[in-house]
XYZ file of C-alpha atoms in Angstrom:
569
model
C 171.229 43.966 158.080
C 171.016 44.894 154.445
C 173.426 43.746 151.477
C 173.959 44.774 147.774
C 172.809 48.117 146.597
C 169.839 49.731 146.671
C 168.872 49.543 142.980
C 167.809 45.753 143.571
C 165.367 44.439 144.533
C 164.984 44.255 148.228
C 164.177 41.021 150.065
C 163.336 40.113 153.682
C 164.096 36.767 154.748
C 163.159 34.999 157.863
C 164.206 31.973 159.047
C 165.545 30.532 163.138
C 168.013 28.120 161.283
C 171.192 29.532 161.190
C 172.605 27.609 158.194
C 169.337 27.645 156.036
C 169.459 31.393 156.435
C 173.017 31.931 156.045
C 172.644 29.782 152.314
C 169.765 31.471 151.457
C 171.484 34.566 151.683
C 174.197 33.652 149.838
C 171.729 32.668 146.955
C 170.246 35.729 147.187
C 173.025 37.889 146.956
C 174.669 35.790 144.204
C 171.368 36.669 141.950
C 171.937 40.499 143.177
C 168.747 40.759 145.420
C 169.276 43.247 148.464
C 168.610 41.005 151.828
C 167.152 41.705 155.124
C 167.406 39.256 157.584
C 165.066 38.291 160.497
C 165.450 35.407 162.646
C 161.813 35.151 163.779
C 158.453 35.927 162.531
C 158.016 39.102 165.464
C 161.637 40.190 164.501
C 160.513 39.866 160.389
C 157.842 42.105 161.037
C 159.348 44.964 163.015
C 161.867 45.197 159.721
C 158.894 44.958 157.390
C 157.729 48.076 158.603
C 161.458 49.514 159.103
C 162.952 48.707 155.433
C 159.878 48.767 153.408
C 160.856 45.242 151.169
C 159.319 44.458 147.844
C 158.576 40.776 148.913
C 159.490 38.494 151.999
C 160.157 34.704 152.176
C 159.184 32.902 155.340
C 160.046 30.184 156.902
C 156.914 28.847 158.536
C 158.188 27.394 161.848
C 159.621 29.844 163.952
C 160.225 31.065 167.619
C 158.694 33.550 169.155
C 156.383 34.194 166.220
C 155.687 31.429 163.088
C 155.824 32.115 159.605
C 151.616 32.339 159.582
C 151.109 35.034 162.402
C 153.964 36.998 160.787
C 152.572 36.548 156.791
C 148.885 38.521 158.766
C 150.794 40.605 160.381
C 153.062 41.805 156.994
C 149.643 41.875 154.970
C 148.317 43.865 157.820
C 151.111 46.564 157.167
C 150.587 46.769 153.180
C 147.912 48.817 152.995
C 147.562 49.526 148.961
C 151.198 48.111 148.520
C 151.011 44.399 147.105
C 154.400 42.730 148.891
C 154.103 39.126 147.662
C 155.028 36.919 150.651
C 156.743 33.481 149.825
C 156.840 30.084 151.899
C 159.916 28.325 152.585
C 158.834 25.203 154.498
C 159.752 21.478 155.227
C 156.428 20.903 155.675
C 154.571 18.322 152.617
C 151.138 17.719 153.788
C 148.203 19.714 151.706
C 147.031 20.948 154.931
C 150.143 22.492 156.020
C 150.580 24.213 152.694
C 146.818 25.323 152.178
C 147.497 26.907 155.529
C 150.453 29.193 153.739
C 147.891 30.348 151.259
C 144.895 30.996 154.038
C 147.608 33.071 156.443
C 148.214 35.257 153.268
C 150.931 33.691 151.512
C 150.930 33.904 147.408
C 153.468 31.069 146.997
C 155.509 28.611 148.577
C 158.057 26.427 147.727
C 159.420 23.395 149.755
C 162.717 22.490 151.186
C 165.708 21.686 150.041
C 165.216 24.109 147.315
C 166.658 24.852 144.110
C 168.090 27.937 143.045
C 166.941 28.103 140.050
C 163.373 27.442 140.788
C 163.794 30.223 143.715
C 164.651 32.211 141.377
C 161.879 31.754 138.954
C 159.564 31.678 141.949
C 160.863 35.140 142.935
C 160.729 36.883 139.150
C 157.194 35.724 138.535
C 156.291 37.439 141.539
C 158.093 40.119 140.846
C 156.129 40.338 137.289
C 153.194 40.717 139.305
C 153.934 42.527 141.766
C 154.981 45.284 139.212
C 151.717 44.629 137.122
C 150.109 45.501 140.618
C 152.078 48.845 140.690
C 150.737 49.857 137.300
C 147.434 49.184 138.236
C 147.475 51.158 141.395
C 148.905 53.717 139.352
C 146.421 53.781 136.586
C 143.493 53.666 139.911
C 145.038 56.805 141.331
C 144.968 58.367 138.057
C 141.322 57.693 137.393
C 140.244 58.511 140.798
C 142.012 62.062 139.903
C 140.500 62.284 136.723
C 137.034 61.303 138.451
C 137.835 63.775 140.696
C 138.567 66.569 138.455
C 135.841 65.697 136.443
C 133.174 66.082 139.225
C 134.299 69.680 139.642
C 134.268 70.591 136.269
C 130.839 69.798 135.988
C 129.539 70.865 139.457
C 131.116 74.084 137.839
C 129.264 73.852 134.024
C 126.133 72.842 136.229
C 126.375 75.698 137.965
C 126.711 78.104 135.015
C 123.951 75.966 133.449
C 121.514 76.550 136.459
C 122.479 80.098 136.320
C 121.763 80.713 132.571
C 118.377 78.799 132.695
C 117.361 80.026 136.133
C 117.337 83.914 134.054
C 114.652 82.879 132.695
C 111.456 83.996 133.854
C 109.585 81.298 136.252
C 107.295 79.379 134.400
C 103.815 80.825 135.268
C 101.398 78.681 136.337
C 99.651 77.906 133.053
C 103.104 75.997 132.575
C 103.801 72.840 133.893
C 107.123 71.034 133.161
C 109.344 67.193 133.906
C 112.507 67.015 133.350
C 114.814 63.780 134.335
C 118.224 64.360 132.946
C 120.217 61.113 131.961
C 123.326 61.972 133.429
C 124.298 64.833 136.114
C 123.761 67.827 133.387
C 120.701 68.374 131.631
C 121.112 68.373 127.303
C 117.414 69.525 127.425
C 116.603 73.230 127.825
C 113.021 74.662 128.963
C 113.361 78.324 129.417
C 110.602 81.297 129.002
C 110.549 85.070 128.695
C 108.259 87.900 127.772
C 108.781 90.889 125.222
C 107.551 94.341 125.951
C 104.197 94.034 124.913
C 103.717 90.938 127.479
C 103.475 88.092 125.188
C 105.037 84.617 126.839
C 107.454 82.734 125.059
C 108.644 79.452 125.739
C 111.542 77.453 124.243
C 111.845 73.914 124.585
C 115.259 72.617 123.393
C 117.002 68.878 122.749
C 120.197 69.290 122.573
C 122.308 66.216 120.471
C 123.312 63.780 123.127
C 123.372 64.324 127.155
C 125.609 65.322 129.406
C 128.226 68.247 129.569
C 128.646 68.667 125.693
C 124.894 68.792 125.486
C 124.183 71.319 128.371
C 127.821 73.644 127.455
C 125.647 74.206 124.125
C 122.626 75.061 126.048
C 124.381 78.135 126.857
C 124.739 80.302 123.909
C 121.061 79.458 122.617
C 119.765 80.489 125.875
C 121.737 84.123 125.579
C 120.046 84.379 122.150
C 116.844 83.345 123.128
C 116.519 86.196 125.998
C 118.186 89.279 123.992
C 115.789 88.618 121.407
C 113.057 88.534 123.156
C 113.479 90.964 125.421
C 113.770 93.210 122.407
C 110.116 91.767 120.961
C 111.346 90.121 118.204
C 108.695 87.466 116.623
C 109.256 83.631 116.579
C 110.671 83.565 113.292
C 113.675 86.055 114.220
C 114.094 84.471 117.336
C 114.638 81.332 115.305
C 116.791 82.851 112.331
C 119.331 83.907 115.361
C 119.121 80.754 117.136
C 120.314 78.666 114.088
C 123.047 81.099 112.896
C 124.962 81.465 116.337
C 124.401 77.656 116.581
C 125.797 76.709 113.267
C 128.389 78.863 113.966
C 129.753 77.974 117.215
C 128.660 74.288 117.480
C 131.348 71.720 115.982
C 130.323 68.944 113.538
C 127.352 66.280 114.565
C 126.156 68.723 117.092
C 122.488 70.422 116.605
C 119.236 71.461 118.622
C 115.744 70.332 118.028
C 113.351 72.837 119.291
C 110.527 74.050 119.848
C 109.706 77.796 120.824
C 106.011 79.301 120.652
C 104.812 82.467 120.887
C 101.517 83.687 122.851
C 99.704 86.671 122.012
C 96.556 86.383 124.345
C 95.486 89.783 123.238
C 95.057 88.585 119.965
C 94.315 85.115 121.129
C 96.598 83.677 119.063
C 99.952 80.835 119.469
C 102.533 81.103 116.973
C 104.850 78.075 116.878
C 107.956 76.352 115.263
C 109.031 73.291 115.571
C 112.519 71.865 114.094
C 112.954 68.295 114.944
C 111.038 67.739 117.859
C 108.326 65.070 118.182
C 104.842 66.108 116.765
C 103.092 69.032 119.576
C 100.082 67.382 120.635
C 97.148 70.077 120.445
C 94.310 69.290 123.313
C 90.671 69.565 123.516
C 88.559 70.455 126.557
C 87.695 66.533 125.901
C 91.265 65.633 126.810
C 91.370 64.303 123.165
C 94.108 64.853 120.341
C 92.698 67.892 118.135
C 94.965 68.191 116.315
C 99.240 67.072 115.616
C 101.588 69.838 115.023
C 104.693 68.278 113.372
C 108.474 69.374 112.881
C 108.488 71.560 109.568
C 112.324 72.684 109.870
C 115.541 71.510 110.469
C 116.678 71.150 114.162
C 119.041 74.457 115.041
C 122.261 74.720 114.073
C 122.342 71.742 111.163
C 122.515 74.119 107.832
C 123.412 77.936 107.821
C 121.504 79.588 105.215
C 117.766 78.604 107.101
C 114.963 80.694 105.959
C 113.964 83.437 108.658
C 109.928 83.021 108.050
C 109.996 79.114 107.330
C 107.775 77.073 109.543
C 106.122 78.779 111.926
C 102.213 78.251 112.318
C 99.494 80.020 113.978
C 96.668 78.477 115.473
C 93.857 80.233 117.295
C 93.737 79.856 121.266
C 90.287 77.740 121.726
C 88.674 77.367 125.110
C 90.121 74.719 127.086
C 93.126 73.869 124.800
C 96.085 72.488 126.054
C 98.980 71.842 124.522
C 101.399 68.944 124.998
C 105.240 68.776 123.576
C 107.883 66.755 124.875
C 111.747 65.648 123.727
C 112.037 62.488 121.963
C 113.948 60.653 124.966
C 109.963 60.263 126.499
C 108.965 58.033 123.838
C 112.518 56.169 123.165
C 112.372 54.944 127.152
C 112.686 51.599 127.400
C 111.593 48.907 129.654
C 113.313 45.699 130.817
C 112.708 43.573 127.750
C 113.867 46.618 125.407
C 110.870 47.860 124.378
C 110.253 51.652 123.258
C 107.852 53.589 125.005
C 106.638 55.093 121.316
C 104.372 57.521 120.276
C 101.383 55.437 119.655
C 101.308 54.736 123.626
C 101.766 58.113 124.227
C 98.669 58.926 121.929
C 96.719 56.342 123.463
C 96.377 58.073 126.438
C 94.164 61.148 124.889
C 91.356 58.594 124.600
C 89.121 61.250 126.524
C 88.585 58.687 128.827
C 91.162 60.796 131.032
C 90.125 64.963 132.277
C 92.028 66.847 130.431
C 93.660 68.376 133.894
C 94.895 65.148 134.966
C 96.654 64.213 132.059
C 99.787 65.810 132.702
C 100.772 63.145 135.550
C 98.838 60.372 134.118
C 101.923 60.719 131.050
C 104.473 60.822 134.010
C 103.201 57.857 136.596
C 102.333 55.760 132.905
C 105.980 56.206 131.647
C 107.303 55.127 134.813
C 105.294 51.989 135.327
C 106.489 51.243 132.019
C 110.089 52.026 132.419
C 110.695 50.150 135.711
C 113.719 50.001 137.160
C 115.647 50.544 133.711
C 118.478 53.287 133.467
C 117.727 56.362 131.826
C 119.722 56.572 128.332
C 118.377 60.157 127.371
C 117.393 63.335 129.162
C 113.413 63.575 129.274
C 111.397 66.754 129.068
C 107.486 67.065 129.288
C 105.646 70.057 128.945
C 101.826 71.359 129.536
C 100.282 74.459 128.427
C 96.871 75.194 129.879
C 95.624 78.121 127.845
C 92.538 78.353 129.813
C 94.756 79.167 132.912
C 97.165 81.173 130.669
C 94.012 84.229 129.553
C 93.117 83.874 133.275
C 96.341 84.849 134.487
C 96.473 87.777 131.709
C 93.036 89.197 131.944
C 93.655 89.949 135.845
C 96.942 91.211 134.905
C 95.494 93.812 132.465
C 92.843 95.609 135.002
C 94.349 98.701 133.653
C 91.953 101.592 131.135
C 92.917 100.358 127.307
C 91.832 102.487 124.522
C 89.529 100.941 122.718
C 87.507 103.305 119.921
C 88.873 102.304 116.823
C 86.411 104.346 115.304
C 88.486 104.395 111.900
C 89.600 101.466 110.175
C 92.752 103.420 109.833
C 93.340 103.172 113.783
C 95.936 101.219 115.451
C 97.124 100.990 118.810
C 100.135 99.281 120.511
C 100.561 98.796 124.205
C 103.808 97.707 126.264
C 103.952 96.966 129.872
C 107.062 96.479 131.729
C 107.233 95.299 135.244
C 110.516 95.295 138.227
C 113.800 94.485 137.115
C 112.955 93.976 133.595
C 112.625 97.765 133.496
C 116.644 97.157 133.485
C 116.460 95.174 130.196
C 114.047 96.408 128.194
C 113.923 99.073 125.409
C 109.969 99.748 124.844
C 110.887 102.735 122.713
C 112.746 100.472 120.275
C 109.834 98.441 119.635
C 107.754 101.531 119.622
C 109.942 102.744 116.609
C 110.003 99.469 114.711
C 106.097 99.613 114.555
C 106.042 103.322 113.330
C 108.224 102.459 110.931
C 106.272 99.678 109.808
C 103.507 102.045 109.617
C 105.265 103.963 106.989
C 105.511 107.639 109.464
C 108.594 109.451 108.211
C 111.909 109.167 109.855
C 111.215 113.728 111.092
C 108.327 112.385 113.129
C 109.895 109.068 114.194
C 112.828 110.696 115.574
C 110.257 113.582 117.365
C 108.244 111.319 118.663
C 110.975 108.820 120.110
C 112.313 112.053 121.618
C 108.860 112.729 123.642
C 108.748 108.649 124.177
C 112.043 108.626 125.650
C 111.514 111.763 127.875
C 108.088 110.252 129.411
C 109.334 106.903 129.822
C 112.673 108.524 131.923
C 110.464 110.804 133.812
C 108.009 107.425 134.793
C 110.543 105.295 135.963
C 112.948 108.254 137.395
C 110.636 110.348 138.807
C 107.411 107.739 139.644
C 109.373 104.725 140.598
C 112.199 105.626 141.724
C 111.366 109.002 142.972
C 114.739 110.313 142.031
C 115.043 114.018 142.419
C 116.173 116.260 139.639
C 118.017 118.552 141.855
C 120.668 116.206 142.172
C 122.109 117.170 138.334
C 122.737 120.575 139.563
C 126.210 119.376 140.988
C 129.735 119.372 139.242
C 129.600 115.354 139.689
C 125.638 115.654 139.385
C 124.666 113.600 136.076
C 126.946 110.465 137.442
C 125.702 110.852 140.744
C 122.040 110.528 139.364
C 122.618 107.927 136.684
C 124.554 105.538 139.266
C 121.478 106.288 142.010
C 119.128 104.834 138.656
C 120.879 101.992 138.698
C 121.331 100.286 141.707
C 117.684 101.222 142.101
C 116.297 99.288 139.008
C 118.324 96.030 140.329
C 116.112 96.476 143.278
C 112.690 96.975 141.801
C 110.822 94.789 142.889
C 107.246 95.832 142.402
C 106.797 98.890 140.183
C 105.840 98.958 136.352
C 104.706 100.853 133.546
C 102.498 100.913 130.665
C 102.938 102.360 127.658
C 99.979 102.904 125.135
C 100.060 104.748 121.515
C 96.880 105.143 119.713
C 96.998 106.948 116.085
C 94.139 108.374 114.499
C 93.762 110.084 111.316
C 92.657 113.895 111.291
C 91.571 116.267 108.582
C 94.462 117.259 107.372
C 96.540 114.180 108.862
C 97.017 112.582 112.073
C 97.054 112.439 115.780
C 98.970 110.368 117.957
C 98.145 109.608 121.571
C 101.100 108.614 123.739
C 99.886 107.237 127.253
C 102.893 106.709 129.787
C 101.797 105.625 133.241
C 103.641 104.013 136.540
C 102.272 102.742 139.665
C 104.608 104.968 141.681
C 103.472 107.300 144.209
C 103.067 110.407 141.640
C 103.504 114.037 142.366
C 101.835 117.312 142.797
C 101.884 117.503 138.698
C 99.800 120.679 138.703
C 102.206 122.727 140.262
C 105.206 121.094 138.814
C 104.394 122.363 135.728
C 103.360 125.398 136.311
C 106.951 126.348 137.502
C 108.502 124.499 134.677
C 107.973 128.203 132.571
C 111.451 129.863 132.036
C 113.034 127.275 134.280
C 116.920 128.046 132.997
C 118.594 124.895 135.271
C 119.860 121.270 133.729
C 116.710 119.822 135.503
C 113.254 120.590 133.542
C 114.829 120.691 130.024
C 112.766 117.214 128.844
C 109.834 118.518 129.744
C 109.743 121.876 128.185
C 111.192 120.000 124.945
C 107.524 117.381 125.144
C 105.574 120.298 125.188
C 107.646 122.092 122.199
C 106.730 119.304 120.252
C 103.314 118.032 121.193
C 100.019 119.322 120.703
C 98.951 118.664 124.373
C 100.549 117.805 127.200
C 99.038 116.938 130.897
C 99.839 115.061 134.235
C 96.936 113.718 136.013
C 96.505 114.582 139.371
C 98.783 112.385 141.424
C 101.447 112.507 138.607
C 101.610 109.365 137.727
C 99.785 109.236 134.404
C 101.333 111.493 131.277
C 99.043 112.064 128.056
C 100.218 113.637 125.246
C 99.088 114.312 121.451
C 101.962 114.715 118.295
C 100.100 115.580 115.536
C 101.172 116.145 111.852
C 99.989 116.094 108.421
């Protein structure tokens, strides 16, 4: 039976004796508590569970059920709720009232009671019991947050992993570590190659850890690919790093980096580094040759930094190796607070270690030293074995070079371009960028990106992707064919091609030699041309333009290699 209304707080009382219950009641009501009555522990629980009270008073000897079976029985039922349960009891002895407390009871109080000190006894556990409510509250709303929270970065990780994973694998002249301090990565190792083949690898710290540190991995990465894709040198790559950083990154918020170049054909490294720890050049000795230092300001920190400031070149030596790392490796500390530091780090080149085995002595050396201590900052380590690197390139290059530069006035320039970077990259961009470096006026630039551009089409169309021409002929032709180009570039797995100019002056000016070549299965090339005279159709056009402009023009044999001569004066 309830009583009052049902803006009160609700109380379930339980008691055999008829008169203690019917005055406790009364008391009750008086103070403007809603009561539930029981009059036996079994009878007190099956309304606990029917009208949901904020707290119960027992009495603790009853029939059927006492007051310390039913006090389980009602904790039992609370679940997360906190329903403060209150002895009523006769009963003096410490033993009896210890009991209340072990059976679940939060107070008691003795008879005869006062009403006043009910009272109290009630409101303070009302205070708490409310205090408990806020703190459930505030639990659910973390565990939400927590929750929420988890997603959002299984999401940024995910868009992370993405970006980085664009990146070329690392080769095998590469080796990398990386223990991130938190569930995202700040730290950013990510490589990529420019049309003429040369590696580049970027090893970024962004400020911090965690999801600010890896959302801010994302736009430098973007950056970092277009430009290199495009064969822009270290320096540019750098000047656009630091202006979209400083331009998108808020306050307090930079990169320290490191990004090298590697030009095997000329045998030479160019590298910058802005705030990193010193790159540790190796001998075959496994000793320190020699320390390459930060020279710039990390990424991002001012706006106006110089495009050519900082980068060095050092000459690729037999058996160098080179070593750079983000500063969390050497700030690791141990159990009694101690910094990993540089000079241990250094102390390990004592050539007393093969310079192969160096790599994991670093690792299994920080981690004896470390312990058992949490991480405070993501770690990256990073080899390059040059030795392995030239390897790996002079197999690659099995293919004829040019190589009489019988005139100091020569040059040559060579691009090759392998499955779905074919996609990406723009070799006849580059190709114009170095004529125009080499002073030849914009009439012949623009004829000889027009021959470029119709050889290069034909090699991948044609030799790769053994498109056929015909196709154009159609109302919805051109579409048809371009759409057909590329879904089959996506899917290129294996074919490439190599592009090779070599100028040489004349007597009365100069001859270029443009070498375009695929690994596709060719074509009868002999007869192809000979048709091509007259040809009227959409199809053939590119080809009767190249020999319009060129000196000479031929196929070999099985089609796949094109050689042609522009010459001018």
């Amino acid at each position: 039976m309830i009583y009052q209304d049902d803006r009160s707080l609700k109380l379930l009382i339980a008691d055999d004796d008829r008169v203690n219950c019917r005055v406790l009641k009364g008391i009750l009501l008086k103070a403007g508590y809603q009561v539930v009555v029981a009059k036996d522990g079994k009878e007190a629980v099956t309304l606990f569970e029917k009208e949901q009270p904020d707290m119960v008073l027992l009495d603790v000897m009853m029939p059927v059920m006492d007051g310390y079976e039913a006090a389980r029985e009602i904790k039992l039922r609370c679940t997360d709720r906190f329903v403060p349960v209150i002895f009523l009891t006769a009963l003096t002895d410490n033993d009896a009232l210890s009991a209340c407390i072990e059976a679940g009871g939060d107070d008691f109080l003795t008879k005869p009671y006062h009403s006043i000190i009910l009272k109290a006894k009630i409101d303070a556990m009302e205070r708490i019991r409310r205090l408990y409510d806020k703190l459930q509250q505030q639990k659910h709303a973390l565990e939400s947050f927590h929750v929420e929270m988890q997603r959002e970065m299984e999401v940024a990780r995910h868009v992370f992993d993405s970006i980085t994973q664009a990146s070329e694998t690392l080769p095998d002249c590469i080796k990398s570590w990386s223990r991130p301090a938190s569930v995202l990565n700040g730290d950013l190792l990510i490589c990529g190659r420019n049309p003429l083949n040369n590696l580049y690898l970027m090893l970024g710290d962004f400020t911090g850890h965690g999801l600010p540190a890896a959302v801010c991995a994302m736009p430098a990465a973007d950056v970092f690919y277009t430009m290199t894709t495009k064969g822009y040198p270290v320096s540019d790559v750098v000047y656009e790093l630091n202006k979209k950083l400083n331009t998108v990154l808020p306050t307090g918020l930079f990169c320290a980096a490191c990004l090298i170049e590697i030009d095997v054909a000329q045998g030479k490294i160019s590298l910058w580094n802005g705030g990193l720890p010193d790159v540790l050049v190796v001998n075959s000795e496994g000793r320190i040759h020699q320390l390459l230092p930060s020279t710039a300001m990390p990424l991002g920190v001012v706006s106006d930094a110089g495009r050519y400031s900082g980068v060095t070149d050092i000459d690729i030596e037999p058996g160098m190796r080179l070593f750079f790392y983000t500063d969390g490796l050497i700030e690791a500390e141990n159990s009694q607070n101690e910094m990993y530091r540089k000079v241990r780090l250094h102390g390990l080149f004592d050539g007393n270690t093969q310079s192969g085995k160096l790599f994991n002595t670093i690792i299994s050396d920080l981690q004896n030293f470390r312990g058992e201590m949490p991480q405070t900052d993501d770690i990256t380590l990073v080899e390059l074995d040059c030795d392995q690197l030239v390897s790996a390139m002079a197999v690659e290059d099995e293919m004829p070079v040019y190589n009489s530069m019988e005139d100091p006035d020569c040059w040559s320039a060579e691009q090759f371009i392998a499955g779905v970077s074919l996609k990406a990259a723009d070799p006849v961009y580059v190709f114009m960028r170095m004529l125009e470096q080499h002073r030849i006026s914009e009439i012949h630039r623009s004829r000889i990106c027009t021959v470029l551009s119709e050889l290069i089409s034909n090699s991948i169309e044609h030799g790769l992707l053994q498109l056929d021409s015909n196709i154009k002929n159609t109302s919805d032709g051109f579409s048809n064919y371009y759409s057909m180009r590329e879904k089959g570039l996506e899917v290129l797995e294996r074919g490439w091609i190599r592009v090779k100019l070599l100028c040489r002056p004349t007597s009365d000016g100069w001859a270029l030699t443009i070498h375009v070549e695929d690994n596709g299965e060719g074509f009868d090339a002999e007869s192809y041309l000979a048709n091509m005279a007259g040809i009227e159709s959409l199809t053939g056009r590119g080809v009767a333009l190249i020999k319009s402009l060129c000196d000479e023009f031929s196929y070999n044999k099985t089609g796949n290699i094109a050689r042609v001569i522009y010459c001018w004066k």
